[in-house]
Short mmCIF file of C-alpha atoms in Angstrom, two decimals:
data_model
loop_
_atom_site.label_atom_id
_atom_site.label_comp_id
_atom_site.label_asym_id
_atom_site.label_seq_id
_atom_site.Cartn_x
_atom_site.Cartn_y
_atom_site.Cartn_z
CA MET A 1 -21.87 28.61 -84.19
CA ASN A 2 -20.05 28.29 -80.99
CA ASP A 3 -21.02 28.78 -77.26
CA LEU A 4 -19.01 32.43 -77.34
CA TYR A 5 -21.20 34.05 -80.00
CA TYR A 6 -24.44 33.62 -77.85
CA TRP A 7 -22.81 34.76 -74.58
CA ILE A 8 -21.82 38.07 -76.55
CA ALA A 9 -24.66 38.07 -78.04
CA LEU A 10 -27.12 38.06 -75.04
CA ARG A 11 -24.73 40.90 -73.87
CA PHE A 12 -25.74 42.70 -76.46
CA VAL A 13 -29.35 42.69 -75.92
CA PHE A 14 -31.30 45.91 -75.05
CA GLY A 15 -31.93 46.40 -71.50
CA ILE A 16 -30.55 43.05 -70.33
CA GLY A 17 -28.40 43.78 -67.42
CA ASN A 18 -26.22 41.84 -65.44
CA ILE A 19 -29.17 40.31 -63.36
CA ASN A 20 -31.09 39.75 -65.48
CA TYR A 21 -28.32 37.87 -67.54
CA LYS A 22 -27.77 36.35 -64.15
CA ASN A 23 -31.74 35.15 -63.87
CA LEU A 24 -31.82 33.86 -67.54
CA ILE A 25 -28.67 31.45 -67.05
CA LYS A 26 -30.04 30.53 -64.13
CA HIS A 27 -33.48 29.21 -65.64
CA PHE A 28 -32.45 28.29 -68.92
CA GLY A 29 -28.49 26.63 -68.57
CA SER A 30 -27.19 28.96 -71.37
CA PRO A 31 -27.70 32.32 -73.61
CA GLU A 32 -28.69 30.23 -76.61
CA LYS A 33 -31.78 28.66 -75.04
CA ALA A 34 -32.64 32.29 -73.35
CA LEU A 35 -32.44 33.69 -77.06
CA GLN A 36 -34.73 30.89 -78.76
CA ALA A 37 -36.91 30.81 -75.95
CA THR A 38 -40.75 31.90 -76.45
CA ALA A 39 -42.36 34.52 -74.90
CA GLY A 40 -44.19 32.25 -72.29
CA GLU A 41 -40.99 30.63 -71.61
CA LEU A 42 -39.42 33.80 -70.60
CA GLU A 43 -42.18 35.23 -68.69
CA GLN A 44 -41.41 32.08 -66.46
CA VAL A 45 -37.98 34.29 -65.33
CA GLU A 46 -37.74 35.63 -62.39
CA GLY A 47 -37.01 39.93 -62.95
CA ILE A 48 -37.89 40.11 -66.80
CA THR A 49 -40.22 42.51 -67.37
CA CYS A 50 -42.14 42.55 -70.94
CA ARG A 51 -39.96 45.05 -72.53
CA ALA A 52 -37.05 42.87 -71.87
CA ILE A 53 -39.57 40.03 -73.53
CA GLU A 54 -39.58 41.95 -76.27
CA SER A 55 -35.65 43.05 -76.95
CA ILE A 56 -34.87 39.30 -76.59
CA ARG A 57 -37.90 38.49 -79.00
CA LYS A 58 -36.99 41.42 -81.50
CA TYR A 59 -33.13 40.63 -81.12
CA GLN A 60 -31.36 40.62 -84.50
CA PRO A 61 -27.57 39.61 -84.10
CA GLY A 62 -25.57 41.93 -86.37
CA LYS A 63 -21.67 41.81 -87.49
CA GLU A 64 -20.50 43.36 -84.10
CA ILE A 65 -20.78 39.58 -82.38
CA GLU A 66 -18.16 37.74 -84.92
CA HIS A 67 -16.26 41.23 -85.11
CA GLU A 68 -15.53 40.50 -81.20
CA ILE A 69 -15.27 37.42 -80.86
CA ASP A 70 -12.24 38.06 -84.32
CA LEU A 71 -10.52 40.38 -81.90
CA ILE A 72 -10.47 38.09 -78.83
CA ASP A 73 -8.90 35.09 -81.07
CA LYS A 74 -6.29 37.66 -82.59
CA LYS A 75 -5.53 39.02 -79.12
CA SER A 76 -5.34 35.96 -77.15
CA ILE A 77 -7.62 36.97 -75.02
CA ARG A 78 -9.66 34.41 -72.98
CA ILE A 79 -13.29 34.61 -71.95
CA ILE A 80 -14.58 33.25 -68.02
CA THR A 81 -18.23 32.77 -68.47
CA LEU A 82 -20.96 32.01 -65.49
CA ASN A 83 -20.95 28.57 -65.99
CA ASP A 84 -17.00 28.38 -66.44
CA PRO A 85 -15.49 26.21 -63.56
CA ALA A 86 -12.58 28.62 -63.80
CA TYR A 87 -15.02 31.77 -63.03
CA PRO A 88 -14.02 32.86 -60.00
CA GLU A 89 -16.03 31.62 -56.83
CA ASN A 90 -16.24 35.17 -54.61
CA LEU A 91 -17.39 37.13 -57.66
CA LYS A 92 -20.04 34.78 -59.08
CA ASN A 93 -22.12 35.37 -55.43
CA ILE A 94 -22.23 39.12 -55.48
CA TYR A 95 -25.46 40.79 -56.12
CA ASP A 96 -24.52 41.20 -59.69
CA PRO A 97 -21.77 39.57 -61.17
CA PRO A 98 -20.87 39.89 -64.87
CA PRO A 99 -22.03 37.25 -67.33
CA PHE A 100 -18.32 36.58 -68.50
CA LEU A 101 -15.09 38.38 -68.10
CA TYR A 102 -12.30 39.12 -70.72
CA VAL A 103 -8.97 37.91 -68.99
CA LYS A 104 -5.20 37.91 -70.17
CA GLY A 105 -3.45 35.90 -67.75
CA ARG A 106 -4.54 33.44 -65.84
CA ILE A 107 -7.33 32.45 -62.74
CA VAL A 108 -6.69 30.11 -60.16
CA LYS A 109 -8.35 28.50 -57.54
CA ASN A 110 -5.89 30.27 -54.78
CA ASP A 111 -7.11 33.29 -56.23
CA ASP A 112 -10.31 32.91 -54.11
CA THR A 113 -7.77 33.71 -51.44
CA ALA A 114 -7.77 37.29 -52.36
CA ILE A 115 -7.41 40.78 -50.72
CA ALA A 116 -8.20 43.81 -52.41
CA VAL A 117 -5.51 47.12 -51.69
CA VAL A 118 -7.11 50.53 -53.10
CA GLY A 119 -6.37 54.28 -52.68
CA SER A 120 -4.91 57.68 -53.93
CA ARG A 121 -3.64 58.36 -57.27
CA SER A 122 -2.09 60.98 -56.17
CA ALA A 123 -0.19 59.06 -52.85
CA SER A 124 2.36 60.79 -49.93
CA GLU A 125 5.27 58.79 -49.65
CA TYR A 126 3.97 57.29 -46.57
CA GLY A 127 0.74 55.78 -48.24
CA ILE A 128 3.29 54.38 -50.96
CA SER A 129 5.54 53.16 -48.20
CA ALA A 130 2.76 51.17 -45.91
CA THR A 131 1.13 49.65 -49.31
CA GLU A 132 4.02 48.18 -50.78
CA ARG A 133 4.92 46.74 -47.64
CA ILE A 134 1.60 45.67 -46.62
CA SER A 135 0.98 44.06 -50.37
CA ARG A 136 4.42 42.37 -50.13
CA GLU A 137 3.26 40.98 -46.60
CA LEU A 138 0.40 39.82 -47.77
CA ALA A 139 1.28 37.99 -50.80
CA ARG A 140 3.96 36.41 -49.09
CA SER A 141 1.21 34.71 -46.67
CA GLY A 142 -0.62 33.34 -49.86
CA PHE A 143 -3.63 36.35 -50.53
CA THR A 144 -3.77 37.57 -54.50
CA ILE A 145 -3.48 41.28 -54.16
CA VAL A 146 -6.37 43.00 -56.26
CA SER A 147 -6.39 46.05 -57.52
CA GLY A 148 -7.38 48.56 -60.77
CA MET A 149 -4.20 49.03 -61.89
CA ALA A 150 -4.79 52.90 -61.62
CA ARG A 151 -1.92 55.36 -60.88
CA GLY A 152 -0.62 55.79 -56.55
CA ILE A 153 -1.73 53.68 -54.45
CA ASP A 154 -3.46 50.95 -56.29
CA SER A 155 0.07 50.18 -59.15
CA THR A 156 2.02 50.37 -56.52
CA ALA A 157 -0.43 47.43 -54.34
CA HIS A 158 0.68 45.24 -57.56
CA TYR A 159 4.14 46.11 -57.60
CA GLY A 160 4.74 44.92 -53.94
CA ALA A 161 2.80 41.33 -54.80
CA LEU A 162 4.82 41.05 -57.81
CA ALA A 163 8.00 41.86 -55.64
CA VAL A 164 8.22 38.85 -53.77
CA ASN A 165 6.81 36.90 -57.04
CA GLY A 166 3.02 37.13 -55.67
CA ARG A 167 -0.13 36.65 -57.37
CA THR A 168 -2.17 39.57 -57.97
CA ILE A 169 -5.35 40.58 -60.98
CA ALA A 170 -5.72 43.80 -61.93
CA VAL A 171 -9.27 45.20 -62.76
CA LEU A 172 -9.84 47.69 -65.90
CA GLY A 173 -12.25 50.57 -65.98
CA SER A 174 -11.93 49.65 -69.80
CA GLY A 175 -11.57 47.04 -72.53
CA ILE A 176 -8.99 44.52 -71.61
CA ASP A 177 -6.82 45.69 -74.90
CA VAL A 178 -6.68 49.41 -73.50
CA VAL A 179 -3.96 50.43 -70.80
CA TYR A 180 -5.06 52.74 -68.56
CA PRO A 181 -3.14 54.95 -67.69
CA PRO A 182 -0.80 54.52 -70.69
CA GLU A 183 2.17 54.53 -68.97
CA ASN A 184 1.65 50.95 -66.92
CA ARG A 185 1.88 49.29 -69.59
CA ASN A 186 4.52 47.10 -68.48
CA LEU A 187 2.67 46.55 -65.36
CA TYR A 188 0.06 45.49 -67.42
CA GLU A 189 2.15 43.01 -68.65
CA SER A 190 3.54 41.75 -65.54
CA ILE A 191 0.84 40.89 -63.99
CA ALA A 192 -0.86 38.87 -67.33
CA GLU A 193 2.66 37.14 -67.00
CA HIS A 194 2.09 36.88 -63.42
CA GLY A 195 -1.65 36.84 -62.68
CA ALA A 196 -4.50 38.69 -64.70
CA VAL A 197 -6.07 41.35 -65.97
CA VAL A 198 -9.84 41.17 -65.88
CA SER A 199 -12.66 43.27 -67.59
CA GLU A 200 -16.00 43.38 -67.88
CA PHE A 201 -15.96 45.68 -70.82
CA PRO A 202 -15.82 44.86 -74.81
CA ILE A 203 -12.74 45.08 -76.60
CA GLY A 204 -11.89 48.69 -77.50
CA THR A 205 -14.11 50.60 -74.75
CA GLU A 206 -12.40 53.44 -73.60
CA PRO A 207 -11.78 54.49 -69.64
CA ASN A 208 -14.56 56.57 -69.37
CA ALA A 209 -15.86 58.12 -65.84
CA TYR A 210 -18.47 56.12 -65.59
CA ASN A 211 -17.29 52.76 -66.36
CA PHE A 212 -15.44 52.91 -62.66
CA PRO A 213 -17.95 52.77 -60.26
CA ALA A 214 -18.80 49.62 -62.05
CA ARG A 215 -14.99 48.29 -61.92
CA ASN A 216 -15.14 48.63 -58.36
CA ARG A 217 -17.81 46.09 -57.67
CA ILE A 218 -15.71 43.26 -59.37
CA ILE A 219 -12.71 44.91 -57.33
CA SER A 220 -14.60 44.19 -53.72
CA GLY A 221 -16.16 41.13 -55.51
CA LEU A 222 -13.47 39.36 -56.61
CA SER A 223 -12.03 39.48 -52.68
CA LEU A 224 -12.78 38.61 -49.16
CA GLY A 225 -11.87 42.13 -48.05
CA VAL A 226 -10.96 45.68 -49.32
CA LEU A 227 -7.90 47.64 -47.58
CA VAL A 228 -7.93 51.13 -48.67
CA VAL A 229 -4.72 53.24 -47.90
CA GLU A 230 -4.96 56.53 -47.99
CA ALA A 231 -8.12 58.11 -49.52
CA SER A 232 -10.35 62.13 -49.57
CA LEU A 233 -13.56 61.82 -48.55
CA LYS A 234 -14.59 62.01 -52.75
CA SER A 235 -12.15 59.24 -53.09
CA GLY A 236 -13.38 56.30 -55.50
CA SER A 237 -11.76 53.91 -53.16
CA LEU A 238 -14.60 55.02 -50.83
CA ILE A 239 -17.04 53.59 -53.08
CA THR A 240 -15.10 49.97 -53.21
CA ALA A 241 -15.57 50.36 -49.33
CA ARG A 242 -19.18 50.64 -49.70
CA LEU A 243 -19.68 47.96 -52.23
CA ALA A 244 -17.83 45.57 -50.24
CA LEU A 245 -19.83 46.31 -47.03
CA GLU A 246 -22.98 45.61 -49.62
CA GLN A 247 -21.10 42.20 -50.99
CA GLY A 248 -20.42 41.24 -46.71
CA ARG A 249 -17.00 41.56 -47.47
CA ASP A 250 -14.51 42.90 -44.56
CA VAL A 251 -13.51 46.56 -44.80
CA PHE A 252 -9.94 47.70 -44.05
CA ALA A 253 -8.35 50.86 -43.49
CA VAL A 254 -4.77 52.07 -42.63
CA PRO A 255 -4.76 55.28 -40.57
CA GLY A 256 -3.10 58.27 -42.10
CA ASN A 257 -1.17 61.86 -41.04
CA VAL A 258 -4.54 63.40 -39.27
CA HIS A 259 -3.14 66.32 -41.01
CA SER A 260 -3.51 65.41 -44.79
CA TYR A 261 -6.52 65.16 -46.84
CA LYS A 262 -5.94 62.24 -48.25
CA SER A 263 -6.66 60.45 -44.44
CA LYS A 264 -9.80 62.44 -43.76
CA GLY A 265 -11.62 59.07 -45.93
CA THR A 266 -9.63 56.73 -44.68
CA HIS A 267 -10.33 57.74 -41.00
CA ARG A 268 -13.82 58.12 -42.06
CA LEU A 269 -14.17 54.71 -42.57
CA LEU A 270 -12.43 54.03 -39.28
CA LYS A 271 -15.01 55.84 -37.43
CA GLU A 272 -17.57 53.59 -39.36
CA GLY A 273 -16.63 50.12 -38.12
CA ALA A 274 -13.39 49.52 -40.47
CA LYS A 275 -10.75 47.42 -39.56
CA LEU A 276 -7.42 49.12 -38.84
CA VAL A 277 -4.64 47.65 -40.44
CA GLU A 278 -0.98 48.66 -39.35
CA SER A 279 0.36 45.82 -40.68
CA ALA A 280 -0.45 42.60 -42.79
CA GLN A 281 -0.69 40.25 -39.66
CA ASP A 282 -4.20 42.74 -38.94
CA VAL A 283 -5.60 41.71 -42.17
CA ARG A 284 -4.59 37.80 -41.68
CA ASP A 285 -5.88 38.23 -37.85
CA GLU A 286 -9.43 39.03 -39.35
CA ILE A 287 -9.05 36.54 -42.38
CA ARG A 288 -8.24 32.92 -41.68
CA VAL A 289 -7.28 31.24 -44.49
CA ASN A 290 -5.40 27.78 -45.33
CA ALA A 291 -2.16 29.29 -46.82
CA SER A 292 1.02 27.88 -45.64
CA GLU A 293 2.98 31.21 -45.52
CA ALA A 294 6.43 28.99 -44.30
CA ALA A 295 5.90 27.12 -47.63
CA LEU A 296 5.74 30.00 -49.48
CA GLU A 297 8.42 31.95 -47.65
CA GLU A 298 10.34 29.19 -48.64
CA LYS A 299 9.61 30.02 -52.42
CA GLN A 300 10.93 33.87 -51.50
CA PRO A 301 14.81 34.77 -52.84
CA ASP A 302 16.30 36.51 -49.74
CA ALA A 303 16.59 40.04 -51.07
CA ALA A 304 19.18 41.02 -48.74
CA VAL A 305 21.23 38.78 -50.98
CA ASP A 306 21.11 41.29 -53.85
CA LEU A 307 22.29 44.38 -51.24
CA ASN A 308 25.07 46.65 -52.28
CA PRO A 309 27.74 47.35 -50.08
CA GLU A 310 26.73 50.31 -48.54
CA SER A 311 22.92 48.79 -47.83
CA ARG A 312 24.04 45.59 -46.93
CA SER A 313 26.40 47.32 -44.32
CA VAL A 314 23.08 49.39 -42.80
CA TYR A 315 21.65 46.36 -42.83
CA GLN A 316 23.35 44.35 -40.44
CA LEU A 317 23.84 46.88 -38.10
CA LEU A 318 19.68 46.02 -37.82
CA GLN A 319 20.29 42.22 -36.81
CA GLU A 320 20.13 41.79 -33.47
CA ALA A 321 18.28 44.84 -31.75
CA PRO A 322 16.11 48.41 -33.19
CA VAL A 323 18.65 51.00 -34.00
CA GLN A 324 18.14 54.92 -33.88
CA ILE A 325 19.05 56.59 -37.31
CA ASP A 326 21.96 58.84 -35.84
CA GLU A 327 23.23 55.63 -34.37
CA ILE A 328 23.47 53.97 -37.84
CA ILE A 329 25.17 57.58 -39.32
CA ALA A 330 27.60 57.55 -37.06
CA HIS A 331 28.42 53.02 -37.22
CA THR A 332 28.75 53.81 -40.94
CA GLY A 333 30.15 57.04 -41.40
CA PHE A 334 27.94 57.48 -44.56
CA ALA A 335 26.38 61.00 -45.17
CA SER A 336 22.71 61.27 -43.47
CA SER A 337 21.19 62.03 -46.69
CA GLN A 338 23.09 58.37 -48.09
CA VAL A 339 21.54 56.56 -44.61
CA SER A 340 17.74 58.06 -45.27
CA ALA A 341 17.94 56.87 -48.95
CA ILE A 342 19.10 53.07 -47.86
CA LEU A 343 16.78 52.74 -44.98
CA LEU A 344 14.14 54.03 -47.34
CA ASP A 345 14.98 51.32 -49.62
CA LEU A 346 15.07 48.79 -47.12
CA GLU A 347 11.97 49.11 -46.09
CA LEU A 348 9.95 49.41 -49.38
CA ASN A 349 11.84 45.91 -49.74
CA GLY A 350 10.02 44.54 -46.73
CA LEU A 351 13.80 44.24 -44.98
CA ILE A 352 13.21 46.47 -42.11
CA ARG A 353 10.64 48.48 -40.78
CA GLN A 354 10.64 51.86 -39.10
CA LEU A 355 9.55 52.55 -35.13
CA PRO A 356 8.84 55.41 -32.98
CA GLY A 357 11.97 57.64 -32.64
CA LYS A 358 13.59 57.22 -35.94
CA ARG A 359 14.03 53.64 -34.59
CA PHE A 360 14.54 50.81 -37.20
CA GLU A 361 14.67 47.05 -37.14
CA LYS A 362 14.61 43.72 -38.98
CA THR A 363 11.46 42.40 -40.01
CA SER A 364 10.55 39.14 -39.26
#
């Protein structure tokens, strides 16, 4: 029987949660030895109760283990256990790490330099724009973007990293083979190709509401810090931020519209000491990493090369200094609605930034 069989089997033992599992592995070195241990040997393990010992001693693996292993093989899923050198170092160091992760794609050492970006599922245009820009900038700087592949801010964060050929990791609140929301199938495939999709839940697990707080601790656990962009006072993103603090991670927040309920959660975080973020530089200033930004920038295609003639004419007006939108309209002769659409597209692509007074400048 292969080692994976015992890793999955111990997970099925009633009453053995993540903390007990971690302690059993720490004590015995492998789940096989833990499952074969005597009651006396199990009594020596930190935190193991009499009931847990009884569950381990009475456990008889069923066909569900072989069924799970068969699905893993058929669906080309990789399992990374706590004993695997590929297991993310940041996650291994939290209080209750998953004993193993189901993975589609590939986790690499550089993923230890990660920032989680989370927020509202019903994001505003402002939230989408800020998330896209900051995620692009962070990915260009060598950060892996971690999020939950939910609608709104999460999906935008993943797309921002992918747009600059950066790395991104999606953490699911369902089985690794269950894409949620279903319209994110293409995003799921892109993340698996250019980063990793991960889950701690058995194959086929549906995205039930009670899975997501557990999922959130993995999002923060994989990361050096958590950036919240738009969150109401009841947002799950605030749970992620709280978990980040418990795990000793930095918490960042993007300020929003004071009249919007979607800003209430982020503003509360700022009042409680979260670091205010207006650009990726604010995150980089707090988290010093050994990422070679210059080398990464060289890998990025010059997005301006692919601009259509109208967009290029607007972009070229911003070469020297910030320009007010009315000047752009006057110089180009385009309709104001067309100019607004072009400017938004350029901003989403990270080529320009908006300044107060509807002025725009080229990003460095």
